[in-house]
mmCIF file with all atom_site columns, C-alpha atoms in Angstrom:
data_model
loop_
_atom_site.group_PDB
_atom_site.id
_atom_site.type_symbol
_atom_site.label_atom_id
_atom_site.label_alt_id
_atom_site.label_comp_id
_atom_site.label_asym_id
_atom_site.label_entity_id
_atom_site.label_seq_id
_atom_site.pdbx_PDB_ins_code
_atom_site.Cartn_x
_atom_site.Cartn_y
_atom_site.Cartn_z
_atom_site.occupancy
_atom_site.B_iso_or_equiv
_atom_site.pdbx_formal_charge
_atom_site.auth_seq_id
_atom_site.auth_comp_id
_atom_site.auth_asym_id
_atom_site.auth_atom_id
_atom_site.pdbx_PDB_model_num
ATOM 1   C CA . TYR A 1 1   ? 1.598   0.982   31.649  1.00 0.00 ? 1   TYR A CA 1
ATOM 2   C CA . THR A 1 2   ? 0.195   -1.515  29.165  1.00 0.00 ? 2   THR A CA 1
ATOM 3   C CA . TYR A 1 3   ? -1.132  -0.514  25.792  1.00 0.00 ? 3   TYR A CA 1
ATOM 4   C CA . ALA A 1 4   ? -3.346  -3.277  24.401  1.00 0.00 ? 4   ALA A CA 1
ATOM 5   C CA . GLY A 1 5   ? -2.510  -2.317  20.823  1.00 0.00 ? 5   GLY A CA 1
ATOM 6   C CA . TRP A 1 6   ? 1.249   -2.779  21.135  1.00 0.00 ? 6   TRP A CA 1
ATOM 7   C CA . PRO A 1 7   ? 2.585   -5.924  19.490  1.00 0.00 ? 7   PRO A CA 1
ATOM 8   C CA . LYS A 1 8   ? 4.178   -8.488  21.782  1.00 0.00 ? 8   LYS A CA 1
ATOM 9   C CA . TYR A 1 9   ? 7.631   -8.030  20.238  1.00 0.00 ? 9   TYR A CA 1
ATOM 10  C CA . ALA A 1 10  ? 7.630   -4.439  21.566  1.00 0.00 ? 10  ALA A CA 1
ATOM 11  C CA . GLU A 1 11  ? 7.144   -5.518  25.189  1.00 0.00 ? 11  GLU A CA 1
ATOM 12  C CA . GLY A 1 12  ? 10.143  -4.695  27.341  1.00 0.00 ? 12  GLY A CA 1
ATOM 13  C CA . ILE A 1 13  ? 11.781  -2.508  24.702  1.00 0.00 ? 13  ILE A CA 1
ATOM 14  C CA . LEU A 1 14  ? 10.279  0.805   25.786  1.00 0.00 ? 14  LEU A CA 1
ATOM 15  C CA . THR A 1 15  ? 9.742   2.050   29.319  1.00 0.00 ? 15  THR A CA 1
ATOM 16  C CA . ALA A 1 16  ? 6.296   3.167   30.488  1.00 0.00 ? 16  ALA A CA 1
ATOM 17  C CA . LYS A 1 17  ? 7.411   6.787   30.084  1.00 0.00 ? 17  LYS A CA 1
ATOM 18  C CA . GLU A 1 18  ? 8.637   6.117   26.552  1.00 0.00 ? 18  GLU A CA 1
ATOM 19  C CA . LEU A 1 19  ? 5.372   4.368   25.653  1.00 0.00 ? 19  LEU A CA 1
ATOM 20  C CA . GLU A 1 20  ? 3.422   7.388   26.887  1.00 0.00 ? 20  GLU A CA 1
ATOM 21  C CA . ALA A 1 21  ? 5.608   9.697   24.756  1.00 0.00 ? 21  ALA A CA 1
ATOM 22  C CA . VAL A 1 22  ? 4.970   7.534   21.698  1.00 0.00 ? 22  VAL A CA 1
ATOM 23  C CA . GLU A 1 23  ? 1.234   7.626   22.374  1.00 0.00 ? 23  GLU A CA 1
ATOM 24  C CA . ARG A 1 24  ? 1.275   11.428  22.676  1.00 0.00 ? 24  ARG A CA 1
ATOM 25  C CA . ARG A 1 25  ? 3.204   11.684  19.417  1.00 0.00 ? 25  ARG A CA 1
ATOM 26  C CA . ASN A 1 26  ? 0.770   9.303   17.741  1.00 0.00 ? 26  ASN A CA 1
ATOM 27  C CA . GLU A 1 27  ? -2.236  11.359  18.869  1.00 0.00 ? 27  GLU A CA 1
ATOM 28  C CA . ARG A 1 28  ? -0.554  14.579  17.724  1.00 0.00 ? 28  ARG A CA 1
ATOM 29  C CA . ASP A 1 29  ? 0.917   13.561  14.370  1.00 0.00 ? 29  ASP A CA 1
ATOM 30  C CA . PHE A 1 30  ? -0.927  10.580  12.956  1.00 0.00 ? 30  PHE A CA 1
ATOM 31  C CA . PRO A 1 31  ? -4.582  11.583  12.578  1.00 0.00 ? 31  PRO A CA 1
ATOM 32  C CA . PHE A 1 32  ? -5.389  11.659  8.863   1.00 0.00 ? 32  PHE A CA 1
ATOM 33  C CA . GLU A 1 33  ? -5.811  15.453  8.782   1.00 0.00 ? 33  GLU A CA 1
ATOM 34  C CA . ARG A 1 34  ? -2.185  15.928  9.896   1.00 0.00 ? 34  ARG A CA 1
ATOM 35  C CA . ARG A 1 35  ? -0.600  12.902  8.259   1.00 0.00 ? 35  ARG A CA 1
ATOM 36  C CA . ALA A 1 36  ? -2.018  13.132  4.728   1.00 0.00 ? 36  ALA A CA 1
ATOM 37  C CA . PRO A 1 37  ? -0.755  16.635  3.802   1.00 0.00 ? 37  PRO A CA 1
ATOM 38  C CA . ARG A 1 38  ? 2.731   15.663  4.991   1.00 0.00 ? 38  ARG A CA 1
ATOM 39  C CA . LEU A 1 39  ? 2.621   12.542  2.820   1.00 0.00 ? 39  LEU A CA 1
ATOM 40  C CA . VAL A 1 40  ? 1.628   14.665  -0.168  1.00 0.00 ? 40  VAL A CA 1
ATOM 41  C CA . GLU A 1 41  ? 4.708   16.815  0.475   1.00 0.00 ? 41  GLU A CA 1
ATOM 42  C CA . VAL A 1 42  ? 6.907   13.704  0.663   1.00 0.00 ? 42  VAL A CA 1
ATOM 43  C CA . ILE A 1 43  ? 5.588   12.579  -2.721  1.00 0.00 ? 43  ILE A CA 1
ATOM 44  C CA . ARG A 1 44  ? 6.072   16.076  -4.167  1.00 0.00 ? 44  ARG A CA 1
ATOM 45  C CA . ALA A 1 45  ? 9.654   16.268  -2.867  1.00 0.00 ? 45  ALA A CA 1
ATOM 46  C CA . ALA A 1 46  ? 10.620  12.721  -3.890  1.00 0.00 ? 46  ALA A CA 1
ATOM 47  C CA . ASP A 1 47  ? 9.053   13.183  -7.340  1.00 0.00 ? 47  ASP A CA 1
ATOM 48  C CA . PRO A 1 48  ? 8.870   9.421   -8.007  1.00 0.00 ? 48  PRO A CA 1
ATOM 49  C CA . ASP A 1 49  ? 7.902   7.930   -11.350 1.00 0.00 ? 49  ASP A CA 1
ATOM 50  C CA . VAL A 1 50  ? 5.804   5.294   -9.556  1.00 0.00 ? 50  VAL A CA 1
ATOM 51  C CA . PHE A 1 51  ? 4.854   4.637   -5.949  1.00 0.00 ? 51  PHE A CA 1
ATOM 52  C CA . SER A 1 52  ? 2.578   2.598   -3.734  1.00 0.00 ? 52  SER A CA 1
ATOM 53  C CA . LEU A 1 53  ? 0.492   3.759   -0.798  1.00 0.00 ? 53  LEU A CA 1
ATOM 54  C CA . VAL A 1 54  ? -0.631  0.999   1.559   1.00 0.00 ? 54  VAL A CA 1
ATOM 55  C CA . GLU A 1 55  ? -3.280  1.621   4.221   1.00 0.00 ? 55  GLU A CA 1
ATOM 56  C CA . CYS A 1 56  ? -4.372  4.435   1.938   1.00 0.00 ? 56  CYS A CA 1
ATOM 57  C CA . ASP A 1 57  ? -7.634  5.830   3.243   1.00 0.00 ? 57  ASP A CA 1
ATOM 58  C CA . GLU A 1 58  ? -9.808  8.655   1.910   1.00 0.00 ? 58  GLU A CA 1
ATOM 59  C CA . TYR A 1 59  ? -8.781  7.842   -1.669  1.00 0.00 ? 59  TYR A CA 1
ATOM 60  C CA . GLU A 1 60  ? -11.765 9.423   -3.435  1.00 0.00 ? 60  GLU A CA 1
ATOM 61  C CA . ALA A 1 61  ? -12.192 12.289  -0.969  1.00 0.00 ? 61  ALA A CA 1
ATOM 62  C CA . PHE A 1 62  ? -8.503  13.224  -0.721  1.00 0.00 ? 62  PHE A CA 1
ATOM 63  C CA . TRP A 1 63  ? -5.834  11.220  -2.529  1.00 0.00 ? 63  TRP A CA 1
ATOM 64  C CA . ARG A 1 64  ? -7.167  10.967  -6.056  1.00 0.00 ? 64  ARG A CA 1
ATOM 65  C CA . GLY A 1 65  ? -7.462  14.732  -6.501  1.00 0.00 ? 65  GLY A CA 1
ATOM 66  C CA . ARG A 1 66  ? -4.174  15.560  -4.777  1.00 0.00 ? 66  ARG A CA 1
ATOM 67  C CA . LEU A 1 67  ? -2.317  13.027  -6.900  1.00 0.00 ? 67  LEU A CA 1
ATOM 68  C CA . GLU A 1 68  ? -3.893  14.419  -10.085 1.00 0.00 ? 68  GLU A CA 1
ATOM 69  C CA . GLU A 1 69  ? -2.759  17.916  -9.052  1.00 0.00 ? 69  GLU A CA 1
ATOM 70  C CA . LEU A 1 70  ? 0.790   16.564  -8.804  1.00 0.00 ? 70  LEU A CA 1
ATOM 71  C CA . GLY A 1 71  ? 0.533   14.980  -12.263 1.00 0.00 ? 71  GLY A CA 1
ATOM 72  C CA . TYR A 1 72  ? -0.045  11.400  -11.141 1.00 0.00 ? 72  TYR A CA 1
ATOM 73  C CA . GLY A 1 73  ? -2.562  8.870   -12.323 1.00 0.00 ? 73  GLY A CA 1
ATOM 74  C CA . SER A 1 74  ? -3.591  6.288   -9.783  1.00 0.00 ? 74  SER A CA 1
ATOM 75  C CA . VAL A 1 75  ? -5.688  3.237   -9.118  1.00 0.00 ? 75  VAL A CA 1
ATOM 76  C CA . TRP A 1 76  ? -6.942  2.035   -5.726  1.00 0.00 ? 76  TRP A CA 1
ATOM 77  C CA . HIS A 1 77  ? -8.394  -1.130  -4.208  1.00 0.00 ? 77  HIS A CA 1
ATOM 78  C CA . LYS A 1 78  ? -10.220 -1.099  -0.864  1.00 0.00 ? 78  LYS A CA 1
ATOM 79  C CA . ARG A 1 79  ? -9.678  -3.745  1.772   1.00 0.00 ? 79  ARG A CA 1
ATOM 80  C CA . PRO A 1 80  ? -12.619 -6.171  1.841   1.00 0.00 ? 80  PRO A CA 1
ATOM 81  C CA . ARG A 1 81  ? -13.912 -5.458  5.368   1.00 0.00 ? 81  ARG A CA 1
ATOM 82  C CA . ALA A 1 82  ? -16.802 -2.981  5.137   1.00 0.00 ? 82  ALA A CA 1
ATOM 83  C CA . SER A 1 83  ? -15.644 -0.991  8.168   1.00 0.00 ? 83  SER A CA 1
ATOM 84  C CA . ALA A 1 84  ? -12.048 -0.653  6.864   1.00 0.00 ? 84  ALA A CA 1
ATOM 85  C CA . PRO A 1 85  ? -11.734 2.614   4.905   1.00 0.00 ? 85  PRO A CA 1
ATOM 86  C CA . ASP A 1 86  ? -8.257  1.928   3.551   1.00 0.00 ? 86  ASP A CA 1
ATOM 87  C CA . GLY A 1 87  ? -6.689  -0.006  0.713   1.00 0.00 ? 87  GLY A CA 1
ATOM 88  C CA . CYS A 1 88  ? -3.750  -0.163  -1.688  1.00 0.00 ? 88  CYS A CA 1
ATOM 89  C CA . CYS A 1 89  ? -2.953  2.579   -4.207  1.00 0.00 ? 89  CYS A CA 1
ATOM 90  C CA . LEU A 1 90  ? -0.610  2.542   -7.188  1.00 0.00 ? 90  LEU A CA 1
ATOM 91  C CA . GLY A 1 91  ? 0.499   5.948   -8.432  1.00 0.00 ? 91  GLY A CA 1
ATOM 92  C CA . PHE A 1 92  ? 2.371   6.766   -11.638 1.00 0.00 ? 92  PHE A CA 1
ATOM 93  C CA . ARG A 1 93  ? 3.543   9.953   -13.351 1.00 0.00 ? 93  ARG A CA 1
ATOM 94  C CA . GLU A 1 94  ? 1.030   10.337  -16.182 1.00 0.00 ? 94  GLU A CA 1
ATOM 95  C CA . ARG A 1 95  ? 3.290   12.263  -18.550 1.00 0.00 ? 95  ARG A CA 1
ATOM 96  C CA . ASP A 1 96  ? 5.702   9.292   -18.642 1.00 0.00 ? 96  ASP A CA 1
ATOM 97  C CA . TRP A 1 97  ? 3.647   6.192   -17.810 1.00 0.00 ? 97  TRP A CA 1
ATOM 98  C CA . ALA A 1 98  ? 0.382   4.576   -18.872 1.00 0.00 ? 98  ALA A CA 1
ATOM 99  C CA . LEU A 1 99  ? -1.543  2.019   -16.867 1.00 0.00 ? 99  LEU A CA 1
ATOM 100 C CA . ASP A 1 100 ? -2.418  -0.609  -19.467 1.00 0.00 ? 100 ASP A CA 1
ATOM 101 C CA . ALA A 1 101 ? -4.296  -2.940  -17.105 1.00 0.00 ? 101 ALA A CA 1
ATOM 102 C CA . HIS A 1 102 ? -4.741  -3.625  -13.428 1.00 0.00 ? 102 HIS A CA 1
ATOM 103 C CA . LYS A 1 103 ? -6.103  -6.371  -11.200 1.00 0.00 ? 103 LYS A CA 1
ATOM 104 C CA . THR A 1 104 ? -7.367  -6.309  -7.631  1.00 0.00 ? 104 THR A CA 1
ATOM 105 C CA . VAL A 1 105 ? -6.937  -9.097  -5.098  1.00 0.00 ? 105 VAL A CA 1
ATOM 106 C CA . SER A 1 106 ? -8.862  -9.588  -1.857  1.00 0.00 ? 106 SER A CA 1
ATOM 107 C CA . TYR A 1 107 ? -7.155  -12.311 0.143   1.00 0.00 ? 107 TYR A CA 1
ATOM 108 C CA . ASP A 1 108 ? -9.209  -15.420 0.910   1.00 0.00 ? 108 ASP A CA 1
ATOM 109 C CA . ASP A 1 109 ? -8.367  -15.844 4.564   1.00 0.00 ? 109 ASP A CA 1
ATOM 110 C CA . HIS A 1 110 ? -7.949  -12.354 5.992   1.00 0.00 ? 110 HIS A CA 1
ATOM 111 C CA . ASP A 1 111 ? -8.990  -8.746  5.699   1.00 0.00 ? 111 ASP A CA 1
ATOM 112 C CA . ARG A 1 112 ? -6.186  -7.664  3.413   1.00 0.00 ? 112 ARG A CA 1
ATOM 113 C CA . ALA A 1 113 ? -5.777  -6.786  -0.242  1.00 0.00 ? 113 ALA A CA 1
ATOM 114 C CA . ALA A 1 114 ? -3.379  -6.368  -3.131  1.00 0.00 ? 114 ALA A CA 1
ATOM 115 C CA . LEU A 1 115 ? -3.330  -4.432  -6.364  1.00 0.00 ? 115 LEU A CA 1
ATOM 116 C CA . MET A 1 116 ? -1.218  -5.009  -9.463  1.00 0.00 ? 116 MET A CA 1
ATOM 117 C CA . GLY A 1 117 ? -0.880  -3.005  -12.634 1.00 0.00 ? 117 GLY A CA 1
ATOM 118 C CA . VAL A 1 118 ? 0.926   -3.150  -15.957 1.00 0.00 ? 118 VAL A CA 1
ATOM 119 C CA . LEU A 1 119 ? 2.764   0.131   -16.386 1.00 0.00 ? 119 LEU A CA 1
ATOM 120 C CA . ARG A 1 120 ? 4.111   1.097   -19.802 1.00 0.00 ? 120 ARG A CA 1
ATOM 121 C CA . ARG A 1 121 ? 6.660   3.816   -20.407 1.00 0.00 ? 121 ARG A CA 1
ATOM 122 C CA . LYS A 1 122 ? 5.139   6.125   -23.027 1.00 0.00 ? 122 LYS A CA 1
ATOM 123 C CA . ASP A 1 123 ? 8.376   6.987   -24.834 1.00 0.00 ? 123 ASP A CA 1
ATOM 124 C CA . THR A 1 124 ? 9.954   3.521   -25.045 1.00 0.00 ? 124 THR A CA 1
ATOM 125 C CA . GLY A 1 125 ? 7.080   1.090   -24.606 1.00 0.00 ? 125 GLY A CA 1
ATOM 126 C CA . GLU A 1 126 ? 8.986   -0.723  -21.834 1.00 0.00 ? 126 GLU A CA 1
ATOM 127 C CA . ARG A 1 127 ? 6.656   -2.350  -19.323 1.00 0.00 ? 127 ARG A CA 1
ATOM 128 C CA . PHE A 1 128 ? 6.683   -3.769  -15.839 1.00 0.00 ? 128 PHE A CA 1
ATOM 129 C CA . VAL A 1 129 ? 4.096   -5.106  -13.442 1.00 0.00 ? 129 VAL A CA 1
ATOM 130 C CA . PHE A 1 130 ? 3.903   -3.103  -10.229 1.00 0.00 ? 130 PHE A CA 1
ATOM 131 C CA . VAL A 1 131 ? 2.415   -4.840  -7.173  1.00 0.00 ? 131 VAL A CA 1
ATOM 132 C CA . SER A 1 132 ? 1.216   -3.312  -3.915  1.00 0.00 ? 132 SER A CA 1
ATOM 133 C CA . THR A 1 133 ? -0.030  -5.454  -1.053  1.00 0.00 ? 133 THR A CA 1
ATOM 134 C CA . HIS A 1 134 ? -1.156  -5.177  2.527   1.00 0.00 ? 134 HIS A CA 1
ATOM 135 C CA . LEU A 1 135 ? -0.457  -8.451  4.312   1.00 0.00 ? 135 LEU A CA 1
ATOM 136 C CA . ALA A 1 136 ? -1.646  -9.583  7.753   1.00 0.00 ? 136 ALA A CA 1
ATOM 137 C CA . ARG A 1 137 ? -0.029  -7.824  10.697  1.00 0.00 ? 137 ARG A CA 1
ATOM 138 C CA . ASN A 1 138 ? 1.662   -9.017  13.905  1.00 0.00 ? 138 ASN A CA 1
ATOM 139 C CA . PRO A 1 139 ? 4.879   -10.561 12.554  1.00 0.00 ? 139 PRO A CA 1
ATOM 140 C CA . GLU A 1 140 ? 5.680   -12.081 15.958  1.00 0.00 ? 140 GLU A CA 1
ATOM 141 C CA . SER A 1 141 ? 2.613   -14.350 15.810  1.00 0.00 ? 141 SER A CA 1
ATOM 142 C CA . LEU A 1 142 ? 3.211   -17.815 14.372  1.00 0.00 ? 142 LEU A CA 1
ATOM 143 C CA . LYS A 1 143 ? -0.460  -17.990 13.395  1.00 0.00 ? 143 LYS A CA 1
ATOM 144 C CA . GLN A 1 144 ? -0.168  -14.706 11.495  1.00 0.00 ? 144 GLN A CA 1
ATOM 145 C CA . GLN A 1 145 ? 2.997   -15.945 9.770   1.00 0.00 ? 145 GLN A CA 1
ATOM 146 C CA . GLY A 1 146 ? 0.912   -18.783 8.367   1.00 0.00 ? 146 GLY A CA 1
ATOM 147 C CA . VAL A 1 147 ? -1.754  -16.322 7.238   1.00 0.00 ? 147 VAL A CA 1
ATOM 148 C CA . ARG A 1 148 ? 0.876   -14.166 5.538   1.00 0.00 ? 148 ARG A CA 1
ATOM 149 C CA . LEU A 1 149 ? 2.389   -17.195 3.812   1.00 0.00 ? 149 LEU A CA 1
ATOM 150 C CA . ARG A 1 150 ? -1.035  -18.134 2.436   1.00 0.00 ? 150 ARG A CA 1
ATOM 151 C CA . GLN A 1 151 ? -1.541  -14.541 1.316   1.00 0.00 ? 151 GLN A CA 1
ATOM 152 C CA . VAL A 1 152 ? 1.815   -14.493 -0.479  1.00 0.00 ? 152 VAL A CA 1
ATOM 153 C CA . ALA A 1 153 ? 0.975   -17.810 -2.148  1.00 0.00 ? 153 ALA A CA 1
ATOM 154 C CA . GLN A 1 154 ? -2.381  -16.408 -3.293  1.00 0.00 ? 154 GLN A CA 1
ATOM 155 C CA . LEU A 1 155 ? -0.651  -13.252 -4.517  1.00 0.00 ? 155 LEU A CA 1
ATOM 156 C CA . MET A 1 156 ? 1.797   -15.310 -6.575  1.00 0.00 ? 156 MET A CA 1
ATOM 157 C CA . ARG A 1 157 ? -1.081  -17.339 -8.083  1.00 0.00 ? 157 ARG A CA 1
ATOM 158 C CA . GLU A 1 158 ? -2.959  -14.121 -8.915  1.00 0.00 ? 158 GLU A CA 1
ATOM 159 C CA . LEU A 1 159 ? 0.176   -12.537 -10.373 1.00 0.00 ? 159 LEU A CA 1
ATOM 160 C CA . HIS A 1 160 ? 0.765   -15.599 -12.555 1.00 0.00 ? 160 HIS A CA 1
ATOM 161 C CA . ALA A 1 161 ? -2.877  -15.488 -13.717 1.00 0.00 ? 161 ALA A CA 1
ATOM 162 C CA . PHE A 1 162 ? -2.563  -11.744 -14.419 1.00 0.00 ? 162 PHE A CA 1
ATOM 163 C CA . TYR A 1 163 ? 0.455   -12.346 -16.642 1.00 0.00 ? 163 TYR A CA 1
ATOM 164 C CA . LYS A 1 164 ? -1.523  -14.988 -18.550 1.00 0.00 ? 164 LYS A CA 1
ATOM 165 C CA . GLU A 1 165 ? -4.658  -12.798 -18.799 1.00 0.00 ? 165 GLU A CA 1
ATOM 166 C CA . GLN A 1 166 ? -2.559  -9.937  -20.192 1.00 0.00 ? 166 GLN A CA 1
ATOM 167 C CA . ASN A 1 167 ? -0.563  -12.266 -22.481 1.00 0.00 ? 167 ASN A CA 1
ATOM 168 C CA . ILE A 1 168 ? 2.693   -11.089 -20.892 1.00 0.00 ? 168 ILE A CA 1
ATOM 169 C CA . ASP A 1 169 ? 5.931   -13.076 -21.007 1.00 0.00 ? 169 ASP A CA 1
ATOM 170 C CA . THR A 1 170 ? 7.450   -13.175 -17.503 1.00 0.00 ? 170 THR A CA 1
ATOM 171 C CA . ALA A 1 171 ? 10.935  -13.306 -19.042 1.00 0.00 ? 171 ALA A CA 1
ATOM 172 C CA . GLU A 1 172 ? 10.368  -9.953  -20.768 1.00 0.00 ? 172 GLU A CA 1
ATOM 173 C CA . VAL A 1 173 ? 8.288   -7.990  -18.253 1.00 0.00 ? 173 VAL A CA 1
ATOM 174 C CA . PRO A 1 174 ? 9.480   -7.914  -14.644 1.00 0.00 ? 174 PRO A CA 1
ATOM 175 C CA . ALA A 1 175 ? 7.250   -7.678  -11.582 1.00 0.00 ? 175 ALA A CA 1
ATOM 176 C CA . ILE A 1 176 ? 8.160   -5.219  -8.862  1.00 0.00 ? 176 ILE A CA 1
#
């Protein structure tokens, strides 16, 4: 049994029977209609102040409204490829946090994206920059490692520019 979508590092780890079981589980549990409501429940149960969703699809149709119902503000950036419905989402508890500014990044050399935002605690004024990114896949590929390195370098340049644009001192406001 060979599944063309499996990464090379997975070859030889699972038996054909195990691969078939994983595929059945994937077909049963990972379509958006089944996955998304479970993720909402994870967010509700964890009750985080801030969070990131990567490969976040159906933002306008599903996520934005569900997050608002839970008391979260959010911002989203779609991946650049027209046929890719997903992107990066930053969520924050609106009663405690304000999003003062955000910046989107579409990587130069691949179909991936990043999103960064300045979050300010409403009661203390403390701030931090929160970054979410979706880098190139296939970590076993040397070529993809190079792509990811270029993406990280671009992200660092964009983060540095964002700090300057927002007149933020890196020594006073951490990036996460």
